[in-house]
């Protein structure tokens, strides 16, 4: 038995059955590469599901965590740290929430959604609209908002008041009314397979929520922090939401989430109405501040846009009959396959030393680190067609 077989066996004996069997045991990474327990190298085009925005072992992350750990890791919310204040101010600037905005830090995407969900109840209205096939997390609150019946059914009854509507503008117009507390949605549905909203949807959503006095809450946990080629996906549409949930890419691998509110929405949560022991601790917020600063300094938002276009053109240029379309934006791409062989493609890619994700039967999701350059794009365009061929 190899070392890997032994580790996989120990994993399945020790970890909860809800955790999938590991595809590999990974020991270390550098840039867009990771190495497994047997020393095999992979090009990482999943980046921990859109989390490792700076790739692996980025010097800024390594140094920030080491320095902060040597100073103070945790202090409780009775106290504050420079890191926390700096990270909050940076998020307010980058989101455009500015000085009327507020930030609540937590530890994951689901927790950011929970905070947003609680916020909607404080409007005095009970109806919350979300989209069918959306994903907002696995806790009871975030699962209540999630529009995937297969994830929800075993855990019902969930929290009442949530309606999962079709993603068309017509369905939104029909559902919207003066009793709606909030419309909460992903600008691009990541877990659904990188599915974009219809043209003009976000702008219409902004008009209708304004008209009915409802909150527009955007879940940018996957799309935020530069991934789509703008800091946040709503900025492509020229709209301003009432609240944004963030996690994944803002910490570049350090578990952290945030709810950012805009304008009057910032006054909804009052003293004592929400909290988190670890939320906003110096280690996590030092990471957020440094990661966002590095994304800015290195021009990685622009890089995400340019590399995304390069990848899209390259993938379409492969001329494979298995490729139907490329959805998404920037470095969040969904390659729509013409046959339901995504699992075979991702398995073949792994064998070849390329990590991609089968988001569903017929979609390969790509979410590489924002630092990728020509060499990584070229290597991907060499390996990916071979994986397609192996699966055909
Ligand atoms: C990943 C994700 C979540 C949940 O985040 P966790 O950190 O896993 O709790 C929520 N919404 C979206 C859009 C996500 O991609």
Coordinates of C-alpha atoms and ligand atoms in Angstrom, one line a residue:
X1 CA 0.0 0.0 0.0
X2 CA 1.4 3.4 -0.9
X3 CA 1.6 6.3 1.6
X4 CA -1.3 7.9 -0.3
X5 CA -3.6 4.8 -0.1
X6 CA -2.9 4.7 3.6
X7 CA -3.7 8.3 4.1
X8 CA -6.9 8.1 2.1
X9 CA -8.0 5.1 4.1
X10 CA -7.2 6.9 7.4
X11 CA -9.2 9.9 6.0
X12 CA -12.2 7.9 5.3
X13 CA -12.1 6.2 8.7
X14 CA -11.7 9.4 10.6
X15 CA -13.7 12.1 8.7
X16 CA -17.4 12.5 8.6
X17 CA -19.1 10.7 5.8
X18 CA -20.4 14.0 4.4
X19 CA -16.8 14.8 3.4
X20 CA -16.0 13.4 0.0
X21 CA -13.2 10.9 -0.7
X22 CA -10.1 13.1 -1.4
X23 CA -8.9 13.3 -5.0
X24 CA -5.3 13.5 -3.7
X25 CA -3.4 14.2 -0.6
X26 CA -1.7 17.6 -1.1
X27 CA 1.4 18.5 0.7
X28 CA 2.5 21.9 -0.6
X29 CA 2.0 24.6 -3.2
X30 CA 3.7 27.5 -4.9
X31 CA 2.0 29.9 -7.2
X32 CA -0.5 28.1 -9.4
X33 CA 1.1 24.7 -8.7
X34 CA 0.4 22.1 -5.9
X35 CA 2.3 18.9 -5.2
X36 CA 0.7 15.7 -3.8
X37 CA 2.1 13.2 -1.3
X38 CA 4.0 11.4 -4.0
X39 CA 5.6 14.5 -5.4
X40 CA 3.4 14.8 -8.5
X41 CA 2.8 18.4 -9.6
X42 CA -0.6 19.8 -10.6
X43 CA -1.5 23.0 -12.3
X44 CA -4.2 24.3 -9.9
X45 CA -7.1 25.8 -11.9
X46 CA -9.6 25.5 -9.1
X47 CA -7.6 27.4 -6.3
X48 CA -9.5 25.8 -3.5
X49 CA -12.8 26.8 -5.2
X50 CA -12.0 30.4 -6.0
X51 CA -10.3 30.9 -2.6
X52 CA -6.6 31.1 -3.2
X53 CA -6.7 34.3 -5.1
X54 CA -2.9 34.8 -4.7
X55 CA -2.1 31.2 -5.5
X56 CA -0.1 29.1 -3.0
X57 CA 2.6 30.2 -0.6
X58 CA 2.5 33.8 -1.8
X59 CA 5.2 35.8 0.0
X60 CA 2.7 38.5 1.1
X61 CA 0.4 35.8 2.7
X62 CA 3.3 34.0 4.3
X63 CA 4.8 37.1 5.7
X64 CA 1.6 38.7 6.9
X65 CA 0.5 35.6 8.7
X66 CA 3.9 35.0 10.3
X67 CA 4.2 38.6 11.4
X68 CA 0.7 38.8 12.7
X69 CA 1.0 35.5 14.5
X70 CA 4.1 36.7 16.3
X71 CA 2.2 39.9 17.4
X72 CA -1.3 38.8 18.3
X73 CA -3.7 36.2 16.8
X74 CA -6.9 36.7 18.7
X75 CA -8.2 39.3 21.2
X76 CA -12.1 38.9 21.3
X77 CA -14.5 41.6 20.1
X78 CA -14.2 43.5 23.4
X79 CA -11.0 44.8 21.7
X80 CA -10.0 45.9 18.2
X81 CA -6.8 45.7 16.2
X82 CA -5.2 47.9 13.5
X83 CA -5.6 44.9 11.1
X84 CA -9.4 44.8 11.6
X85 CA -9.9 48.5 11.2
X86 CA -7.6 48.6 8.1
X87 CA -9.4 45.7 6.4
X88 CA -12.8 47.2 7.1
X89 CA -11.8 50.6 5.7
X90 CA -10.3 48.9 2.6
X91 CA -13.4 46.9 2.0
X92 CA -15.6 50.0 2.3
X93 CA -13.4 51.8 -0.3
X94 CA -13.2 48.9 -2.8
X95 CA -17.0 48.1 -2.6
X96 CA -17.9 51.7 -3.0
X97 CA -19.9 51.6 0.3
X98 CA -17.6 54.4 1.6
X99 CA -18.1 56.2 4.8
X100 CA -21.8 55.4 5.1
X101 CA -21.0 51.7 4.9
X102 CA -20.3 49.2 7.7
X103 CA -18.5 45.9 7.8
X104 CA -19.2 42.8 9.9
X105 CA -16.5 40.2 9.9
X106 CA -17.2 36.5 10.3
X107 CA -15.4 33.2 9.4
X108 CA -17.0 31.8 6.3
X109 CA -19.4 32.5 3.4
X110 CA -22.3 30.8 5.2
X111 CA -21.8 33.1 8.2
X112 CA -21.8 36.2 6.0
X113 CA -25.1 35.0 4.5
X114 CA -26.5 34.4 8.0
X115 CA -25.7 38.0 8.9
X116 CA -27.4 39.2 5.8
X117 CA -30.4 37.0 6.5
X118 CA -30.8 38.4 10.0
X119 CA -30.5 41.9 8.5
X120 CA -33.5 41.2 6.2
X121 CA -35.7 40.4 9.2
X122 CA -34.9 43.8 10.7
X123 CA -36.7 45.5 7.8
X124 CA -40.0 44.4 9.5
X125 CA -40.9 42.4 6.4
X126 CA -40.7 38.6 6.1
X127 CA -40.5 37.7 2.4
X128 CA -37.0 37.0 1.0
X129 CA -36.6 36.2 -2.6
X130 CA -33.7 34.1 -3.9
X131 CA -33.1 32.2 -7.1
X132 CA -33.7 28.6 -8.0
X133 CA -30.4 26.6 -8.3
X134 CA -28.6 29.2 -6.2
X135 CA -26.1 28.3 -3.6
X136 CA -25.6 30.4 -0.4
X137 CA -24.2 27.9 2.0
X138 CA -24.9 24.8 4.2
X139 CA -26.0 26.2 7.6
X140 CA -29.7 26.1 8.3
X141 CA -30.2 29.8 7.5
X142 CA -28.0 29.9 4.4
X143 CA -29.5 26.5 3.3
X144 CA -33.0 28.1 3.6
X145 CA -31.9 30.6 1.0
X146 CA -30.2 28.1 -1.2
X147 CA -32.2 27.1 -4.3
X148 CA -31.0 23.5 -4.7
X149 CA -33.7 21.1 -3.5
X150 CA -31.3 18.1 -3.3
X151 CA -29.2 19.9 -0.6
X152 CA -32.3 21.1 1.3
X153 CA -34.7 18.2 1.5
X154 CA -33.2 16.1 4.3
X155 CA -33.1 19.2 6.5
X156 CA -36.6 20.5 6.2
X157 CA -38.4 22.3 7.8
X158 CA -36.1 25.2 7.1
X159 CA -36.6 28.8 7.9
X160 CA -39.9 30.2 6.5
X161 CA -40.4 33.2 4.4
X162 CA -38.0 32.3 1.6
X163 CA -39.2 32.0 -2.0
X164 CA -37.0 30.6 -4.7
X165 CA -37.9 32.2 -8.0
X166 CA -36.9 31.5 -11.6
X167 CA -34.0 33.6 -12.8
X168 CA -35.9 35.4 -15.5
X169 CA -36.7 39.1 -15.2
X170 CA -40.4 38.3 -15.7
X171 CA -40.4 36.0 -12.6
X172 CA -38.7 38.8 -10.6
X173 CA -41.3 41.3 -11.7
X174 CA -44.1 38.9 -10.8
X175 CA -42.7 38.1 -7.3
X176 CA -41.7 41.6 -6.3
X177 CA -44.0 43.6 -4.0
X178 CA -44.3 45.9 -1.0
X179 CA -44.0 43.0 1.4
X180 CA -40.6 41.8 0.1
X181 CA -37.8 42.4 2.6
X182 CA -35.0 41.5 0.3
X183 CA -33.9 40.0 -3.0
X184 CA -30.7 38.0 -2.4
X185 CA -28.7 36.5 -5.3
X186 CA -25.4 35.7 -6.8
X187 CA -24.4 37.9 -9.8
X188 CA -23.1 34.7 -11.4
X189 CA -24.3 31.4 -10.0
X190 CA -21.0 29.6 -9.3
X191 CA -22.1 26.3 -7.8
X192 CA -24.8 26.0 -10.4
X193 CA -22.0 25.8 -13.0
X194 CA -21.0 29.4 -13.6
X195 CA -24.4 30.5 -14.8
X196 CA -24.9 34.2 -15.7
X197 CA -28.1 36.2 -15.1
X198 CA -30.1 37.4 -18.1
X199 CA -28.8 40.7 -19.6
X200 CA -30.0 43.7 -17.7
X201 CA -31.2 41.5 -14.7
X202 CA -29.2 43.3 -12.0
X203 CA -30.2 46.7 -13.2
X204 CA -33.9 45.7 -13.3
X205 CA -33.4 44.1 -9.8
X206 CA -32.0 47.4 -8.5
X207 CA -34.9 49.4 -10.0
X208 CA -37.6 47.0 -8.6
X209 CA -36.0 46.7 -5.1
X210 CA -35.8 50.5 -4.9
X211 CA -39.4 50.9 -6.1
X212 CA -40.7 48.5 -3.4
X213 CA -38.3 49.5 -0.6
X214 CA -36.7 46.1 -0.6
X215 CA -33.0 45.4 0.0
X216 CA -30.8 44.1 -2.8
X217 CA -28.3 41.8 -1.2
X218 CA -25.6 40.4 -3.5
X219 CA -23.8 37.2 -2.7
X220 CA -20.3 37.8 -4.0
X221 CA -18.7 35.1 -2.0
X222 CA -17.4 33.5 -5.1
X223 CA -17.4 36.4 -7.6
X224 CA -15.9 39.1 -5.3
X225 CA -12.4 40.3 -4.7
X226 CA -11.4 40.7 -8.3
X227 CA -12.3 37.3 -9.7
X228 CA -14.6 38.5 -12.5
X229 CA -12.3 41.2 -13.7
X230 CA -13.8 44.0 -11.6
X231 CA -13.5 44.2 -7.8
X232 CA -17.1 43.1 -7.5
X233 CA -19.4 41.7 -10.2
X234 CA -22.1 44.4 -9.6
X235 CA -19.5 47.0 -10.7
X236 CA -19.7 45.7 -14.3
X237 CA -23.4 46.7 -14.2
X238 CA -22.9 50.1 -12.7
X239 CA -25.3 49.5 -9.8
X240 CA -24.9 49.8 -6.1
X241 CA -26.5 47.1 -3.8
X242 CA -27.6 47.5 -0.2
X243 CA -25.4 44.7 1.1
X244 CA -22.7 42.3 -0.2
X245 CA -21.6 39.0 1.3
X246 CA -17.9 38.1 0.9
X247 CA -15.6 35.2 1.8
X248 CA -13.5 32.9 -0.4
X249 CA -11.0 35.1 -2.2
X250 CA -10.8 37.9 0.3
X251 CA -8.6 35.9 2.7
X252 CA -6.6 33.9 0.0
X253 CA -7.1 30.7 2.1
X254 CA -7.5 32.1 5.6
X255 CA -11.0 31.3 6.7
X256 CA -12.9 34.6 6.8
X257 CA -16.2 36.2 5.7
X258 CA -17.7 39.6 5.7
X259 CA -21.0 41.4 5.3
X260 CA -20.6 44.9 3.8
X261 CA -23.6 47.2 4.1
X262 CA -24.3 50.4 2.1
X263 CA -26.1 53.6 3.3
X264 CA -29.1 53.3 5.5
X265 CA -28.8 49.5 5.5
X266 CA -25.8 50.0 7.8
X267 CA -28.1 51.1 10.6
X268 CA -30.3 48.0 10.7
X269 CA -28.1 45.8 12.9
X270 CA -28.0 47.4 16.3
X271 CA -25.7 46.8 19.3
X272 CA -25.8 43.2 20.6
X273 CA -27.9 41.9 17.7
X274 CA -25.2 39.8 16.1
X275 CA -21.7 38.6 16.9
X276 CA -19.0 36.0 16.4
X277 CA -16.1 35.0 18.7
X278 CA -13.5 34.6 15.9
X279 CA -15.1 37.1 13.5
X280 CA -12.7 39.9 12.7
X281 CA -9.8 38.5 14.6
X282 CA -6.3 40.0 13.9
X283 CA -4.9 37.1 12.0
X284 CA -7.9 36.8 9.6
X285 CA -8.2 40.5 9.0
X286 CA -4.5 41.1 8.6
X287 CA -4.8 38.5 5.8
X288 CA -7.8 40.3 4.2
X289 CA -6.0 43.7 4.4
X290 CA -2.8 42.4 2.9
X291 CA -4.4 40.2 0.2
X292 CA -6.6 43.0 -1.0
X293 CA -3.7 45.4 -1.0
X294 CA -1.6 43.0 -3.0
X295 CA -4.4 42.5 -5.5
X296 CA -4.5 46.2 -5.9
X297 CA -0.7 46.7 -6.1
X298 CA -0.1 43.9 -8.6
X299 CA -3.0 44.9 -10.8
X300 CA -4.6 41.4 -10.4
X301 CA -8.2 42.6 -11.2
X302 CA -7.0 43.7 -14.6
X303 CA -5.0 40.5 -14.9
X304 CA -8.2 38.5 -14.1
X305 CA -10.0 40.3 -16.9
X306 CA -7.2 39.8 -19.5
X307 CA -6.3 36.2 -18.6
X308 CA -10.0 35.4 -18.6
X309 CA -10.4 36.6 -22.1
X310 CA -7.2 34.8 -23.2
X311 CA -8.5 31.6 -21.6
X312 CA -12.0 31.9 -23.2
X313 CA -10.5 32.6 -26.7
X314 CA -8.0 29.7 -26.2
X315 CA -10.7 27.2 -25.1
X316 CA -13.1 28.2 -27.9
X317 CA -10.1 28.0 -30.3
X318 CA -9.4 24.4 -29.4
X319 CA -12.3 23.5 -31.7
X320 CA -13.2 20.5 -29.6
X321 CA -16.7 19.1 -30.5
X322 CA -17.1 18.5 -26.7
X323 CA -17.0 22.3 -26.0
X324 CA -20.4 24.0 -26.4
X325 CA -19.8 27.4 -24.9
X326 CA -17.7 29.2 -22.3
X327 CA -19.8 31.0 -19.6
X328 CA -18.7 33.4 -16.9
X329 CA -16.4 36.3 -16.6
X330 CA -12.8 37.0 -15.8
X331 CA -11.3 34.0 -14.0
X332 CA -14.6 32.4 -13.1
X333 CA -15.4 30.4 -16.2
X334 CA -17.7 27.5 -16.9
X335 CA -16.9 25.3 -19.9
X336 CA -20.2 23.9 -21.1
X337 CA -19.7 20.5 -22.5
X338 CA -21.9 19.1 -25.3
X339 CA -22.1 15.8 -23.4
X340 CA -22.5 14.9 -19.7
X341 CA -18.9 13.9 -19.2
X342 CA -17.6 16.6 -16.9
X343 CA -16.6 14.0 -14.2
X344 CA -14.6 12.1 -16.8
X345 CA -12.9 15.2 -18.0
X346 CA -11.9 16.4 -14.5
X347 CA -10.6 12.9 -13.6
X348 CA -8.6 12.7 -16.9
X349 CA -7.3 16.2 -16.2
X350 CA -6.2 15.2 -12.7
X351 CA -4.3 12.3 -14.1
X352 CA -2.5 14.6 -16.5
X353 CA -1.6 17.0 -13.7
X354 CA -4.4 19.6 -14.0
X355 CA -7.0 20.5 -11.4
X356 CA -10.3 21.6 -12.7
X357 CA -13.8 21.1 -11.2
X358 CA -16.9 19.3 -12.5
X359 CA -19.4 21.7 -11.2
X360 CA -22.2 19.5 -12.6
X361 CA -22.6 16.7 -15.2
X362 CA -21.8 18.9 -18.2
X363 CA -19.8 21.9 -16.8
X364 CA -16.2 22.2 -16.1
X365 CA -15.6 25.2 -13.7
X366 CA -12.3 27.1 -13.9
X367 CA -11.3 29.4 -11.0
X368 CA -7.5 29.7 -11.2
X369 CA -5.6 32.0 -8.9
X370 CA -5.6 35.7 -10.1
X371 CA -1.8 35.6 -10.4
X372 CA -1.7 33.3 -13.5
X373 CA 0.3 34.5 -16.5
X374 CA 1.2 33.4 -20.0
X375 CA 2.9 30.2 -18.9
X376 CA 0.0 28.9 -16.9
X377 CA -2.5 29.8 -19.6
X378 CA -0.3 28.0 -22.2
X379 CA 0.1 24.9 -19.9
X380 CA -3.7 24.8 -19.4
X381 CA -4.3 25.0 -23.1
X382 CA -2.0 22.1 -23.6
X383 CA -3.4 19.8 -20.9
X384 CA -7.1 20.6 -21.2
X385 CA -7.6 19.3 -24.7
X386 CA -5.8 16.1 -23.8
X387 CA -8.3 15.7 -20.9
X388 CA -11.2 16.3 -23.2
X389 CA -9.8 13.7 -25.7
X390 CA -9.3 11.2 -22.9
X391 CA -13.0 11.6 -21.9
X392 CA -14.5 11.6 -25.3
Ligands
LIG1 C1 -19.0 29.1 -1.3 C2 -20.2 29.9 -1.3 C3 -21.0 30.1 -0.2 C4 -20.7 29.4 1.1 O1 -19.5 29.7 1.7 P1 -18.8 28.8 2.8 O2 -17.5 29.5 3.2 O3 -18.6 27.4 2.2 O4 -19.8 28.7 3.9 C5 -22.1 30.9 -0.3 N1 -22.4 31.5 -1.4 C6 -21.6 31.4 -2.5 C7 -22.0 32.1 -3.8 C8 -20.5 30.5 -2.5 O5 -19.8 30.3 -3.6

